[in-house]
Amino acid sequence: MGEAFEFEYTTRVPEKPLEMFVESLWYARGTIPYAREKIAPTGSTVGVFVLGDPIVQTANNGEGATIRADRGFLIGPHDRPVINEPTGETFAVGIVTTAVGCEAVFGVPPATLRGGVFHLESVWPDSASIRRGLLKAPTADAMLGLV
């Protein structure tokens, strides 16, 4: 068995009418005991606010574009894993959209993001003000309520 490690992960499923566009919201904080992990392919688009140490994302099972996100990143719908590589403690809040929610939430059609990883603010400029609010929120619950 693997070694135990401290990692807080909380999810929230939005209520109607938001649930039509957002599959889940999540909060993560802690340190993983390994260098990287694969994020399974999904039809969803995931926006992540990075609130702590930068996180490196590589598309296409490690063969695609790589970004080092210190403020946030967006993972487009993908059919190959994305490599997630925290550089230290993970401290992040995420929004997972439904298949039809990408454009409603982030303002861009999912086809333009397919298979890629992007800096969140370059795709969704409004994320900068949301991130500032998250940094002021005192608890995970307050952060999830903000997004």
Coordinates of N, CA and C in Angstrom, one line a residue:
M1 N 0.8 -1.2 0.0 CA 0.0 0.0 0.0 C 0.9 1.3 0.0
G2 N 0.4 2.3 -0.6 CA 1.1 3.6 -0.7 C 1.1 4.3 0.7
E3 N 2.1 5.2 0.8 CA 2.2 6.0 2.0 C 1.0 6.9 2.2
A4 N 0.6 7.2 3.4 CA -0.5 8.1 3.7 C 0.0 9.5 3.5
F5 N -0.9 10.4 3.1 CA -0.5 11.8 3.0 C -1.8 12.7 3.2
E6 N -1.5 13.9 3.6 CA -2.6 14.8 3.9 C -3.0 15.6 2.7
F7 N -4.3 15.4 2.3 CA -4.8 16.1 1.2 C -6.3 16.3 1.4
E8 N -6.7 17.5 1.4 CA -8.1 17.8 1.5 C -8.7 18.0 0.2
Y9 N -9.8 17.3 -0.1 CA -10.5 17.4 -1.4 C -12.0 17.4 -1.1
T10 N -12.6 18.5 -1.5 CA -14.1 18.7 -1.3 C -14.7 19.0 -2.6
T11 N -15.9 18.4 -2.8 CA -16.6 18.7 -4.0 C -18.0 19.2 -3.7
R12 N -18.6 19.9 -4.6 CA -20.0 20.4 -4.4 C -20.7 20.3 -5.8
V13 N -21.9 19.7 -5.8 CA -22.7 19.7 -7.0 C -23.6 20.8 -7.0
P14 N -23.6 21.7 -8.0 CA -24.5 22.8 -8.0 C -26.0 22.5 -8.1
E15 N -26.8 23.3 -7.6 CA -28.3 23.1 -7.7 C -28.8 23.7 -9.0
K16 N -30.0 23.5 -9.3 CA -30.7 24.1 -10.5 C -30.7 25.6 -10.4
P17 N -30.6 26.3 -11.4 CA -30.4 25.9 -12.8 C -28.9 25.7 -13.2
L18 N -28.0 26.0 -12.3 CA -26.6 25.9 -12.6 C -26.1 24.5 -13.0
E19 N -26.8 23.5 -12.5 CA -26.3 22.1 -12.7 C -26.4 21.7 -14.2
M20 N -27.1 22.5 -15.0 CA -27.2 22.2 -16.4 C -25.9 22.5 -17.1
F21 N -25.1 23.4 -16.5 CA -23.8 23.9 -17.1 C -22.6 23.5 -16.3
V22 N -22.7 23.2 -15.0 CA -21.6 22.9 -14.1 C -21.9 21.5 -13.5
E23 N -21.0 20.6 -13.8 CA -21.0 19.3 -13.2 C -20.7 19.2 -11.8
S24 N -19.6 19.9 -11.4 CA -19.1 20.0 -10.0 C -18.2 21.2 -9.8
L25 N -18.0 21.5 -8.6 CA -17.0 22.5 -8.1 C -16.2 21.7 -7.1
W26 N -14.9 22.0 -7.1 CA -14.0 21.3 -6.1 C -13.0 22.3 -5.5
Y27 N -12.5 21.8 -4.3 CA -11.5 22.5 -3.6 C -10.4 21.5 -3.3
A28 N -9.2 21.8 -3.5 CA -8.1 20.8 -3.2 C -6.9 21.6 -2.5
R29 N -6.5 20.9 -1.4 CA -5.3 21.5 -0.7 C -4.5 20.4 -0.1
G30 N -3.2 20.3 -0.4 CA -2.3 19.3 0.2 C -1.2 19.0 -0.8
T31 N -0.4 18.1 -0.4 CA 0.8 17.7 -1.2 C 0.7 16.2 -1.5
I32 N 0.9 15.9 -2.8 CA 0.9 14.5 -3.2 C 2.3 13.9 -3.0
P33 N 2.4 12.6 -2.7 CA 3.7 12.0 -2.5 C 4.4 11.5 -3.7
Y34 N 3.9 11.9 -4.9 CA 4.5 11.5 -6.1 C 4.7 12.7 -7.0
A35 N 5.5 12.7 -8.1 CA 5.8 13.9 -8.8 C 4.7 14.3 -9.8
R36 N 3.9 13.4 -10.3 CA 2.9 13.7 -11.3 C 1.8 12.7 -11.3
E37 N 0.7 13.0 -12.0 CA -0.4 12.1 -12.1 C -1.1 12.4 -13.4
K38 N -1.8 11.3 -13.9 CA -2.6 11.5 -15.1 C -4.0 11.8 -14.8
I39 N -4.6 12.8 -15.5 CA -6.0 13.1 -15.3 C -6.7 12.4 -16.5
A40 N -7.6 11.6 -16.2 CA -8.3 10.8 -17.2 C -9.1 11.7 -18.2
P41 N -9.2 11.2 -19.4 CA -9.9 12.0 -20.4 C -11.4 12.0 -20.1
T42 N -11.9 13.2 -20.4 CA -13.4 13.4 -20.2 C -13.9 14.3 -21.3
G43 N -15.2 14.5 -21.4 CA -15.8 15.4 -22.4 C -16.0 16.8 -21.7
S44 N -15.5 16.9 -20.5 CA -15.7 18.2 -19.8 C -14.6 19.1 -20.0
T45 N -14.9 20.4 -19.7 CA -13.8 21.4 -19.7 C -13.7 21.8 -18.2
V46 N -12.4 21.9 -17.8 CA -12.1 22.1 -16.3 C -11.3 23.4 -16.2
G47 N -11.9 24.4 -15.4 CA -11.2 25.6 -15.1 C -10.6 25.5 -13.7
V48 N -9.4 25.8 -13.5 CA -8.8 25.7 -12.2 C -8.1 27.0 -11.8
F49 N -8.5 27.5 -10.6 CA -7.8 28.7 -10.0 C -6.7 28.1 -9.1
V50 N -5.5 28.5 -9.5 CA -4.3 28.1 -8.7 C -4.1 29.2 -7.6
L51 N -4.1 28.8 -6.4 CA -4.0 29.7 -5.2 C -2.8 29.6 -4.5
G52 N -2.0 28.6 -4.8 CA -0.7 28.3 -4.1 C 0.4 28.2 -5.1
D53 N 1.2 27.1 -4.9 CA 2.4 26.9 -5.8 C 1.9 26.6 -7.2
P54 N 2.7 26.9 -8.2 CA 2.4 26.7 -9.6 C 2.1 25.2 -9.8
I55 N 1.3 24.9 -10.9 CA 1.0 23.6 -11.3 C 1.3 23.5 -12.8
V56 N 2.1 22.5 -13.2 CA 2.4 22.2 -14.6 C 1.4 21.3 -15.2
Q57 N 0.9 21.6 -16.3 CA -0.1 20.8 -17.1 C 0.5 20.5 -18.4
T58 N 0.4 19.2 -18.9 CA 0.9 18.8 -20.2 C -0.3 18.1 -20.9
A59 N -0.7 18.5 -22.0 CA -1.8 17.9 -22.7 C -1.3 16.6 -23.5
N60 N -2.3 15.9 -24.0 CA -2.0 14.8 -24.9 C -1.1 13.7 -24.3
N61 N -1.4 13.3 -23.1 CA -0.6 12.2 -22.4 C 0.8 12.6 -22.3
G62 N 1.2 13.8 -22.1 CA 2.5 14.3 -21.9 C 3.2 14.6 -23.2
E63 N 2.5 14.5 -24.4 CA 3.1 14.7 -25.7 C 2.7 16.1 -26.3
G64 N 1.8 16.8 -25.6 CA 1.3 18.0 -26.1 C 1.9 19.3 -25.5
A65 N 1.1 20.4 -25.6 CA 1.6 21.6 -25.1 C 1.7 21.5 -23.5
T66 N 2.7 22.3 -23.0 CA 2.9 22.3 -21.5 C 2.8 23.8 -21.1
I67 N 2.1 24.0 -20.0 CA 2.0 25.3 -19.4 C 2.4 25.2 -17.9
R68 N 3.0 26.2 -17.3 CA 3.2 26.3 -15.9 C 2.3 27.4 -15.4
A69 N 1.3 26.9 -14.7 CA 0.2 27.9 -14.3 C 0.4 28.3 -12.8
D70 N 0.6 29.6 -12.7 CA 0.7 30.2 -11.3 C -0.6 30.9 -10.9
R71 N -1.5 31.1 -11.8 CA -2.8 31.8 -11.4 C -4.0 30.9 -11.8
G72 N -3.9 30.1 -12.8 CA -5.0 29.2 -13.2 C -4.8 28.6 -14.5
F73 N -5.5 27.5 -14.8 CA -5.4 26.9 -16.1 C -6.8 26.3 -16.5
L74 N -6.9 26.1 -17.8 CA -8.1 25.5 -18.3 C -7.8 24.3 -19.1
I75 N -8.4 23.2 -18.9 CA -8.2 22.0 -19.6 C -9.4 21.8 -20.5
G76 N -9.2 21.8 -21.8 CA -10.3 21.6 -22.8 C -10.7 20.1 -22.8
P77 N -11.9 19.8 -23.4 CA -12.3 18.4 -23.5 C -11.2 17.6 -24.2
H78 N -10.9 16.4 -23.7 CA -9.8 15.7 -24.2 C -10.1 14.2 -24.3
D79 N -9.4 13.5 -25.2 CA -9.6 12.0 -25.3 C -8.3 11.3 -24.9
R80 N -7.3 12.0 -24.5 CA -6.1 11.4 -24.0 C -5.8 12.1 -22.6
P81 N -5.1 11.4 -21.7 CA -4.9 12.0 -20.4 C -4.1 13.3 -20.4
V82 N -4.3 14.1 -19.4 CA -3.5 15.3 -19.2 C -2.6 15.0 -18.0
I83 N -1.3 15.4 -18.1 CA -0.4 15.2 -17.0 C -0.4 16.4 -16.1
N84 N -0.7 16.1 -14.8 CA -0.8 17.1 -13.8 C 0.5 17.0 -12.9
E85 N 1.2 18.1 -12.8 CA 2.5 18.0 -12.0 C 2.6 19.2 -11.1
P86 N 2.1 19.1 -9.8 CA 2.3 20.2 -8.9 C 3.7 20.4 -8.6
T87 N 4.1 21.7 -8.4 CA 5.5 22.0 -8.1 C 5.7 22.1 -6.6
G88 N 4.7 22.0 -5.8 CA 4.7 22.0 -4.3 C 3.3 21.7 -3.8
E89 N 2.9 22.4 -2.8 CA 1.5 22.2 -2.3 C 0.5 22.6 -3.3
T90 N -0.5 21.7 -3.5 CA -1.6 22.0 -4.3 C -2.6 22.8 -3.5
F91 N -3.0 24.0 -4.0 CA -4.0 24.8 -3.3 C -4.8 25.4 -4.5
A92 N -6.0 24.8 -4.8 CA -6.7 25.2 -6.0 C -8.2 25.0 -5.8
V93 N -9.0 25.7 -6.6 CA -10.4 25.5 -6.7 C -10.7 25.3 -8.2
G94 N -11.6 24.4 -8.5 CA -11.9 24.0 -9.9 C -13.4 24.0 -10.2
I95 N -13.7 24.3 -11.5 CA -15.0 24.2 -12.0 C -15.0 23.2 -13.1
V96 N -15.8 22.2 -13.0 CA -16.0 21.2 -14.1 C -17.3 21.4 -14.8
T97 N -17.2 21.8 -16.1 CA -18.5 22.0 -16.8 C -19.0 20.8 -17.4
T98 N -20.3 20.8 -17.7 CA -21.0 19.7 -18.4 C -20.6 19.9 -19.9
A99 N -20.9 18.9 -20.7 CA -20.6 19.0 -22.1 C -21.1 20.2 -22.8
V100 N -22.3 20.8 -22.3 CA -22.8 22.0 -22.9 C -22.5 23.2 -22.1
G101 N -21.8 23.1 -21.0 CA -21.5 24.2 -20.1 C -20.3 25.1 -20.4
C102 N -19.4 24.6 -21.2 CA -18.2 25.3 -21.5 C -18.4 26.8 -21.9
E103 N -19.2 26.9 -23.0 CA -19.4 28.3 -23.5 C -20.2 29.1 -22.6
A104 N -21.2 28.6 -21.9 CA -22.0 29.3 -20.9 C -21.1 29.8 -19.8
V105 N -20.2 29.0 -19.3 CA -19.4 29.4 -18.1 C -18.1 30.2 -18.5
F106 N -17.4 29.7 -19.5 CA -16.1 30.3 -19.8 C -16.2 31.3 -21.0
G107 N -17.3 31.3 -21.8 CA -17.5 32.2 -22.9 C -16.8 31.8 -24.2
V108 N -16.4 30.5 -24.3 CA -15.8 30.0 -25.5 C -16.3 28.7 -25.9
P109 N -16.5 28.4 -27.2 CA -17.0 27.1 -27.6 C -15.9 26.0 -27.2
P110 N -16.4 24.8 -26.7 CA -15.5 23.8 -26.3 C -14.6 23.3 -27.5
A111 N -15.0 23.3 -28.7 CA -14.2 22.9 -29.8 C -12.9 23.6 -30.0
T112 N -12.9 24.9 -29.6 CA -11.7 25.7 -29.7 C -10.7 25.3 -28.6
L113 N -11.1 24.6 -27.6 CA -10.2 24.2 -26.5 C -9.8 22.7 -26.5
R114 N -10.4 22.0 -27.4 CA -10.3 20.5 -27.5 C -8.8 20.0 -27.4
G115 N -8.6 19.2 -26.5 CA -7.2 18.6 -26.4 C -6.1 19.5 -25.9
G116 N -6.5 20.7 -25.4 CA -5.4 21.6 -25.0 C -5.5 22.0 -23.5
V117 N -4.4 22.6 -23.1 CA -4.3 23.2 -21.8 C -3.9 24.7 -22.0
F118 N -4.5 25.6 -21.2 CA -4.4 27.0 -21.4 C -4.3 27.7 -20.1
H119 N -3.7 28.9 -20.1 CA -3.7 29.8 -18.9 C -5.1 30.3 -18.8
L120 N -5.7 30.2 -17.6 CA -7.1 30.5 -17.4 C -7.5 31.9 -17.8
E121 N -6.7 32.9 -17.4 CA -7.0 34.3 -17.7 C -6.9 34.6 -19.1
S122 N -6.1 33.9 -19.9 CA -6.0 34.2 -21.4 C -7.3 33.8 -22.1
V123 N -8.0 32.8 -21.5 CA -9.3 32.3 -22.1 C -10.5 33.0 -21.5
W124 N -10.4 33.2 -20.2 CA -11.5 33.7 -19.4 C -11.0 34.9 -18.5
P125 N -10.9 36.1 -19.1 CA -10.4 37.2 -18.4 C -11.1 37.5 -17.0
D126 N -12.4 37.2 -16.9 CA -13.1 37.5 -15.7 C -12.6 36.7 -14.5
S127 N -11.8 35.6 -14.8 CA -11.3 34.7 -13.8 C -10.4 35.5 -12.8
A128 N -9.8 36.6 -13.3 CA -8.8 37.3 -12.4 C -9.5 37.9 -11.2
S129 N -10.7 38.4 -11.4 CA -11.4 39.0 -10.2 C -12.0 37.9 -9.3
I130 N -12.4 36.8 -9.9 CA -12.9 35.7 -9.1 C -11.7 35.2 -8.2
R131 N -10.5 35.0 -8.8 CA -9.4 34.5 -8.1 C -9.0 35.5 -6.9
R132 N -9.1 36.8 -7.1 CA -8.9 37.7 -6.0 C -9.8 37.4 -4.9
G133 N -11.1 37.2 -5.2 CA -12.1 36.9 -4.1 C -11.8 35.6 -3.4
L134 N -11.3 34.6 -4.2 CA -11.0 33.3 -3.6 C -9.8 33.4 -2.6
L135 N -8.8 34.2 -2.9 CA -7.7 34.4 -2.0 C -8.1 35.1 -0.7
K136 N -9.2 35.8 -0.7 CA -9.7 36.4 0.5 C -10.7 35.5 1.3
A137 N -11.2 34.5 0.7 CA -12.2 33.6 1.4 C -11.5 32.8 2.5
P138 N -12.2 32.7 3.6 CA -11.5 32.1 4.8 C -11.6 30.6 4.8
T139 N -12.5 29.9 4.1 CA -12.7 28.5 4.2 C -12.9 27.9 2.8
A140 N -12.8 26.6 2.7 CA -13.1 25.9 1.5 C -14.6 26.1 1.1
D141 N -15.4 26.0 2.1 CA -16.9 26.2 1.9 C -17.2 27.6 1.3
A142 N -16.5 28.6 1.8 CA -16.7 30.0 1.3 C -16.2 30.1 -0.1
M143 N -15.0 29.4 -0.4 CA -14.5 29.4 -1.7 C -15.5 28.8 -2.7
L144 N -16.0 27.6 -2.4 CA -16.9 27.0 -3.3 C -18.2 27.8 -3.5
G145 N -18.6 28.5 -2.4 CA -19.8 29.4 -2.5 C -19.5 30.6 -3.5
L146 N -18.3 31.0 -3.6 CA -17.9 32.1 -4.4 C -17.9 31.8 -5.9
V147 N -17.5 30.6 -6.2 CA -17.4 30.3 -7.6 C -18.8 29.8 -8.1

